[in-house]
Amino acid sequence: MIFTKDDFGPDFHWGVSTAAYQIEGAHDVDGKGPSVWDHFVSQKGKIQDHTTGNHACNHYHNYSEDVGLIQSLNIPNYRFSIAWSRIMPDGIGYINQDGVDYYNRLIDECLDKEITPWVTLYHWDLPLALQKKGGWVNREVLGWFEDYVSTCVKLFGDRVKNWMVLNEPMVFTGAGYFLGYHAPGIKGIKNFVPAMHHATLCQSLGGRIIRDLQPEANIGTTFSCSHIDPASPEPKDVKAAKRFDALLNRLFIEPALGLGYPVEDLPIARRVEDYLKADDEQNMVFDFDFVGLQNYTREVVRHNWYMPYLQGQIVKAEERDVELTTMGWEVYPKGIYKMLKKFNAYDKVKSILVTENGVAFDDQLENGHVKDPKRVKFLQSYICEVLKAKRSGVKVDGYFIWSLMDNFEWAEGYEPRFGIVYNDFETQKRIVKDSGYWYSRFLKSSKVMLNDELLKSSG
Ligand code: BGC
């Protein structure tokens, strides 16, 4: 048997994803205000390789060539995010026309080239001015977010039909407001719980605003997720794994579906009661047209009595004799199948799009060429699992690779290269990797197959 893109059906959405702070650069031009990430990277010791996203891929100026590249690779859908502080430099009030013009140009360029834009409204770059007022910890964020979302929908909704409200709320609240290794670099449960609750409320609020202003829009929001296995069958490891699953995979999706926070399996989430107001439970719910599933790896969890709040810890992949990526994550294709099954099991989920999947490996540019067979194999085996899930009845309707090109990988800087296009950050030259050429052939021709051996063996 040979499997090709045709096996996914004609309506399946194939694409690539990026995010504003990771690629745009131009951090202070044309009236853009600073974001929490602009501020975070300016502090010593926050970014592993001491770099910043100040210039990144300079997509702000190279967007036209980059969209041309997407077109030349036969990729029909482009997911990118809007930098809030480009549109509203202070987060509220004044609208920066130059920033608006940039997104108008980008959207128009996509449409001219017959590429459908998929826009994420919030991919972690909160305007710094709002962080100074407490950021996601301050309940006023609901009003700020309402303003920002309605501004974007009014400005771009005539041409953008596909919206995602938030990118991975678990990551920006967990890494940014609990562990402090992402912007704004704040720590502690007292910050995390209100930030989490306000993000949950904004997730659905954003959905409602789009629906009101643009009833025909296709509205989603995205979730990070990783299949979780207990380190052993012992009940205490199994229970710890359940707590991590509730935290990493259920905390933000379940309230949106009307199931509330998973407090039974994650007792610490009960602390949200201190921040709950009348009607919050109903206001957390929104009937999304699709959920964006973002998956890279799996986690193994063991009980650890001394670990605060969770009484458990992640067993690092490097301690487990498994194939690793540059991020130190395990390559685990079956995980995407399991997560698709898990999300599909919620009956209110109407459609799932894989809005991010991809990998960083140690790519080398040699004689103007990047051979990345490990990435080709990674993508093929994950895509095979998506097909397997689809064939078993999962409502999965799209797959977007993270990422179009190598970019600023947050606290890890530029070392991890996630692109299917290599970027030379000195010259800003883009060089399509073998994986990019493979994806392009796969999307173009009904004859380019996925390796069916992979499909069989990954079962
Ligand atoms: C994020 C991206 C990030 C990628 C790889 C996701 O968590 O949405 O911004 O670059 O994973 O770490």
XYZ file of N, CA and C in Angstrom, residues 80-215:
408
model
N 0.492 32.526 11.042
C 1.415 33.479 11.669
C 0.660 34.219 12.767
N 1.417 34.964 13.576
C 0.723 35.696 14.646
C 0.890 37.191 14.478
N 0.000 37.917 15.131
C 0.070 39.380 15.145
C 0.744 39.813 16.442
N 1.708 40.729 16.321
C 2.358 41.280 17.515
C 1.475 42.421 18.031
N 0.882 42.179 19.173
C -0.069 43.137 19.775
C 0.542 44.541 19.835
N 1.810 44.645 20.249
C 2.395 45.984 20.446
C 2.837 46.644 19.133
N 2.695 45.923 18.010
C 2.885 46.597 16.713
C 1.608 47.371 16.353
N 0.478 46.760 16.742
C -0.819 47.375 16.440
C -1.153 48.432 17.493
N -0.921 48.072 18.751
C -1.221 48.982 19.870
C 0.029 49.060 20.740
N 0.878 50.050 20.485
C 2.189 50.101 21.159
C 2.090 50.101 22.683
N 1.022 50.670 23.232
C 0.855 50.678 24.694
C -0.115 49.606 25.165
N -0.509 48.749 24.244
C -1.423 47.667 24.617
C -2.886 48.067 24.567
N -3.166 49.331 24.800
C -4.540 49.838 24.730
C -4.531 51.206 24.051
N -5.690 51.589 23.570
C -5.805 52.953 23.052
C -5.234 53.105 21.660
N -4.249 53.971 21.555
C -3.674 54.405 20.284
C -3.333 53.237 19.335
N -3.776 53.379 18.089
C -3.492 52.357 17.077
C -2.403 52.857 16.135
N -1.372 52.052 15.980
C -0.201 52.423 15.180
C -0.428 52.022 13.715
N -0.710 52.996 12.880
C -1.084 52.709 11.491
C 0.018 51.957 10.736
N 1.286 52.263 11.041
C 2.369 51.557 10.344
C 2.339 50.057 10.637
N 2.031 49.727 11.873
C 1.925 48.310 12.240
C 0.755 47.658 11.521
N -0.367 48.379 11.460
C -1.552 47.865 10.757
C -1.206 47.639 9.280
N -0.490 48.618 8.711
C -0.130 48.507 7.284
C 0.715 47.270 7.022
N 1.620 46.972 7.963
C 2.466 45.784 7.780
C 1.607 44.520 7.668
N 0.660 44.362 8.605
C -0.166 43.139 8.537
C -1.092 43.165 7.333
N -1.505 44.367 6.923
C -2.287 44.441 5.681
C -1.460 43.932 4.500
N -0.201 44.372 4.456
C 0.667 43.927 3.348
C 0.873 42.418 3.394
N 1.118 41.909 4.603
C 1.377 40.467 4.747
C 0.143 39.648 4.327
N -1.004 40.060 4.805
C -2.244 39.329 4.480
C -2.503 39.410 2.966
N -2.355 40.603 2.410
C -2.612 40.773 0.969
C -1.635 39.947 0.134
N -0.391 39.907 0.598
C 0.626 39.115 -0.111
C 0.215 37.637 -0.126
N -0.263 37.155 1.013
C -0.721 35.755 1.078
C -1.858 35.555 0.068
N -2.839 36.439 0.115
C -4.016 36.255 -0.747
C -3.640 36.353 -2.217
N -2.749 37.299 -2.539
C -2.280 37.428 -3.928
C -1.651 36.137 -4.416
N -0.977 35.459 -3.498
C -0.259 34.234 -3.882
C -1.098 32.988 -3.608
N -2.363 33.211 -3.343
C -3.312 32.114 -3.099
C -2.934 31.239 -1.912
N -2.401 31.900 -0.902
C -2.086 31.206 0.353
C -3.086 31.710 1.386
N -3.721 30.780 2.080
C -4.732 31.189 3.068
C -4.049 31.567 4.382
N -4.325 32.794 4.864
C -3.749 33.164 6.163
C -4.544 32.590 7.336
N -3.826 32.067 8.312
C -4.405 31.571 9.576
C -3.735 32.390 10.666
N -4.514 33.211 11.352
C -3.892 34.204 12.231
C -4.083 33.862 13.712
N -2.950 33.802 14.417
C -2.973 33.651 15.877
C -2.965 35.048 16.476
N -3.907 35.319 17.345
C -3.987 36.666 17.910
C -2.950 36.893 19.006
N -2.624 35.852 19.741
C -1.685 36.057 20.852
C -0.687 34.907 20.933
N 0.541 35.178 20.519
C 1.604 34.176 20.629
C 2.687 34.735 21.567
N 2.252 35.065 22.777
C 3.139 35.291 23.930
C 3.774 36.665 24.067
N 3.575 37.592 23.108
C 4.309 38.865 23.188
C 3.416 39.991 23.708
N 3.072 39.895 24.977
C 2.227 40.920 25.614
C 2.923 42.280 25.574
N 2.194 43.357 25.263
C 2.828 44.685 25.331
C 3.394 44.936 26.733
N 4.608 45.433 26.768
C 5.281 45.662 28.055
C 4.482 46.612 28.947
N 3.840 47.589 28.318
C 3.053 48.559 29.094
C 1.982 47.843 29.924
N 1.444 46.751 29.380
C 0.411 46.025 30.125
C 1.024 45.158 31.221
N 2.218 44.647 30.959
C 2.905 43.880 32.002
C 3.200 44.772 33.205
N 3.484 46.033 32.918
C 3.764 46.962 34.028
C 2.537 47.136 34.920
N 1.382 46.798 34.365
C 0.156 46.858 35.193
C -0.207 45.467 35.722
N 0.708 44.527 35.620
C 0.454 43.185 36.158
C 0.265 42.112 35.098
N 0.074 42.517 33.857
C -0.039 41.534 32.771
C -1.184 40.560 33.003
N -0.927 39.288 32.735
C -1.983 38.268 32.823
C -2.458 38.040 34.256
N -1.701 38.514 35.230
C -2.113 38.341 36.625
C -3.256 39.302 36.971
N -3.313 40.406 36.262
C -4.322 41.441 36.527
C -5.605 41.151 35.733
N -6.706 41.069 36.420
C -7.972 40.743 35.743
C -8.354 41.771 34.681
N -7.803 42.953 34.782
C -8.083 43.959 33.750
C -7.646 43.504 32.357
N -6.814 42.465 32.315
C -6.376 41.942 31.012
C -7.592 41.577 30.140
N -8.697 41.239 30.774
C -9.888 40.883 29.979
C -10.328 42.060 29.107
N -10.309 43.246 29.699
C -10.703 44.447 28.947
C -9.672 44.787 27.876
N -8.391 44.684 28.231
C -7.334 44.994 27.253
C -7.422 44.048 26.063
N -7.642 42.761 26.403
C -7.673 41.741 25.358
C -8.895 41.943 24.457
N -9.988 42.297 25.065
C -11.223 42.528 24.306
C -10.994 43.634 23.256
N -10.355 44.693 23.719
C -10.041 45.823 22.837
C -9.158 45.405 21.669
N -8.105 44.668 22.039
C -7.124 44.241 21.032
C -7.764 43.297 20.007
N -8.509 42.302 20.499
C -9.097 41.319 19.573
C -10.105 42.006 18.657
N -10.947 42.872 19.228
C -11.952 43.486 18.355
C -11.276 44.406 17.345
N -10.197 45.081 17.763
C -9.460 45.921 16.808
C -8.942 45.071 15.639
N -8.336 43.945 15.954
C -7.768 43.100 14.882
C -8.864 42.578 13.958
N -9.978 42.141 14.546
C -11.032 41.561 13.702
C -11.623 42.643 12.790
N -11.783 43.861 13.352
C -12.322 44.947 12.509
C -11.337 45.323 11.409
N -10.047 45.273 11.736
C -9.042 45.677 10.738
C -8.821 44.625 9.652
N -8.817 43.348 10.065
C -8.368 42.317 9.130
C -9.433 41.277 8.765
N -10.571 41.340 9.473
C -11.584 40.293 9.294
C -12.214 40.255 7.909
N -12.027 41.338 7.119
C -12.558 41.292 5.750
C -11.773 40.290 4.903
N -10.519 39.998 5.326
C -9.703 39.062 4.541
C -9.253 37.820 5.311
N -9.223 37.931 6.637
C -8.806 36.758 7.425
C -10.059 36.015 7.885
N -10.139 34.742 7.540
C -11.320 33.957 7.921
C -11.000 32.963 9.034
N -9.720 32.657 9.204
C -9.327 31.624 10.169
C -8.520 32.259 11.293
N -9.070 32.162 12.490
C -8.426 32.792 13.644
C -8.112 31.759 14.721
N -6.988 31.992 15.398
C -6.716 31.251 16.631
C -6.531 32.275 17.736
N -7.238 32.110 18.830
C -7.231 33.130 19.878
C -5.882 33.144 20.610
N -5.518 32.022 21.234
C -4.268 31.978 22.008
C -3.348 30.902 21.474
N -2.061 31.114 21.633
C -1.112 30.040 21.412
C -0.687 29.474 22.761
N -0.965 28.206 22.967
C -0.469 27.436 24.114
C -0.501 28.195 25.437
N -1.692 28.429 25.988
C -1.745 29.146 27.270
C -0.977 28.443 28.388
N -0.895 27.108 28.329
C -0.148 26.407 29.394
C 1.315 26.837 29.399
N 1.865 27.053 28.215
C 3.289 27.396 28.152
C 3.517 28.845 28.577
N 2.679 29.778 28.082
C 3.024 31.155 28.472
C 2.681 31.466 29.923
N 1.692 30.764 30.484
C 1.436 31.005 31.914
C 2.406 30.181 32.778
N 2.677 28.952 32.349
C 3.565 28.077 33.141
C 5.008 28.560 33.121
N 5.527 28.781 31.913
C 6.942 29.178 31.797
C 7.130 30.660 32.127
N 6.088 31.462 31.902
C 6.231 32.912 32.097
C 5.847 33.403 33.479
N 4.867 32.723 34.121
C 4.340 33.239 35.388
C 4.486 32.248 36.550
N 5.035 31.047 36.278
C 5.242 30.105 37.386
C 6.719 29.731 37.513
N 7.325 29.339 36.382
C 8.731 28.921 36.436
C 9.681 30.079 36.147
N 9.198 31.054 35.389
C 9.984 32.270 35.167
C 11.087 32.151 34.134
N 11.102 31.078 33.353
C 12.165 31.014 32.340
C 11.735 31.548 30.976
N 10.499 31.972 30.859
C 10.046 32.740 29.690
C 9.585 34.112 30.189
N 9.437 35.062 29.246
C 8.914 36.380 29.605
C 7.508 36.214 30.193
N 7.160 37.004 31.179
C 7.909 38.121 31.760
C 8.897 37.719 32.867
N 9.098 36.388 33.045
C 10.111 35.959 34.011
C 9.625 35.998 35.452
N 8.329 35.783 35.631
C 7.737 35.850 36.973
C 7.533 34.427 37.503
N 7.668 34.273 38.819
C 7.558 32.924 39.391
C 6.459 32.835 40.439
N 6.051 31.602 40.684
C 5.234 31.331 41.865
C 3.768 31.070 41.581
N 3.201 30.256 42.463
C 1.812 29.831 42.300
C 0.844 31.018 42.388
N 1.228 32.014 43.165
C 0.341 33.185 43.345
C 0.187 33.970 42.050
N 1.175 33.897 41.210
C 1.078 34.546 39.902
C 0.453 33.609 38.876
N 0.865 32.345 38.969
C 0.401 31.395 37.961
C -1.128 31.229 37.971
N -1.699 31.027 39.133
C -3.139 30.703 39.171
C -3.999 31.832 38.580
N -3.802 33.100 38.999
C -4.623 34.136 38.337
C -4.292 34.281 36.854
N -3.020 34.150 36.480
C -2.667 34.266 35.049
C -3.385 33.175 34.254
N -3.379 31.976 34.813
C -4.046 30.848 34.151
C -5.550 31.129 33.992
N -6.160 31.609 35.056
C -7.616 31.825 35.014
C -7.966 32.947 34.022
N -7.180 33.993 34.019
C -7.474 35.102 33.095
C -7.225 34.682 31.643
N -6.218 33.839 31.444
C -5.987 33.335 30.079
C -7.168 32.464 29.640
N -7.669 31.645 30.559
C -8.832 30.795 30.233
C -10.038 31.659 29.851
N -10.229 32.728 30.616
C -11.367 33.612 30.310
C -11.163 34.336 28.977
N -9.941 34.771 28.719
C -9.669 35.486 27.462
C -9.789 34.566 26.253
N -9.451 33.298 26.462
C -9.551 32.314 25.381
C -10.980 32.280 24.822
N -11.955 32.199 25.727
C -13.341 32.120 25.265
C -13.873 33.518 24.893
N -13.448 34.517 25.652
C -13.856 35.888 25.339
C -13.442 36.238 23.903
N -12.203 35.906 23.566
C -11.697 36.158 22.209
C -12.587 35.482 21.178
N -12.954 34.239 21.452
C -13.830 33.495 20.541
C -15.162 34.216 20.359
N -15.743 34.678 21.470
C -17.053 35.351 21.383
C -16.959 36.661 20.586
N -15.868 37.396 20.815
C -15.732 38.679 20.098
C -15.650 38.427 18.591
N -14.845 37.449 18.217
C -14.724 37.167 16.768
C -16.085 36.755 16.208
N -16.754 35.874 16.960
C -18.059 35.388 16.474
C -19.045 36.547 16.272
N -19.050 37.501 17.224
C -19.983 38.637 17.127
C -19.667 39.515 15.922
N -18.375 39.771 15.727
C -17.997 40.718 14.677
C -17.949 40.068 13.302
N -17.693 38.758 13.307
C -17.499 38.074 12.026
C -18.136 36.684 12.103
N -19.464 36.639 11.998
C -20.164 35.377 12.264
C -19.688 34.200 11.410
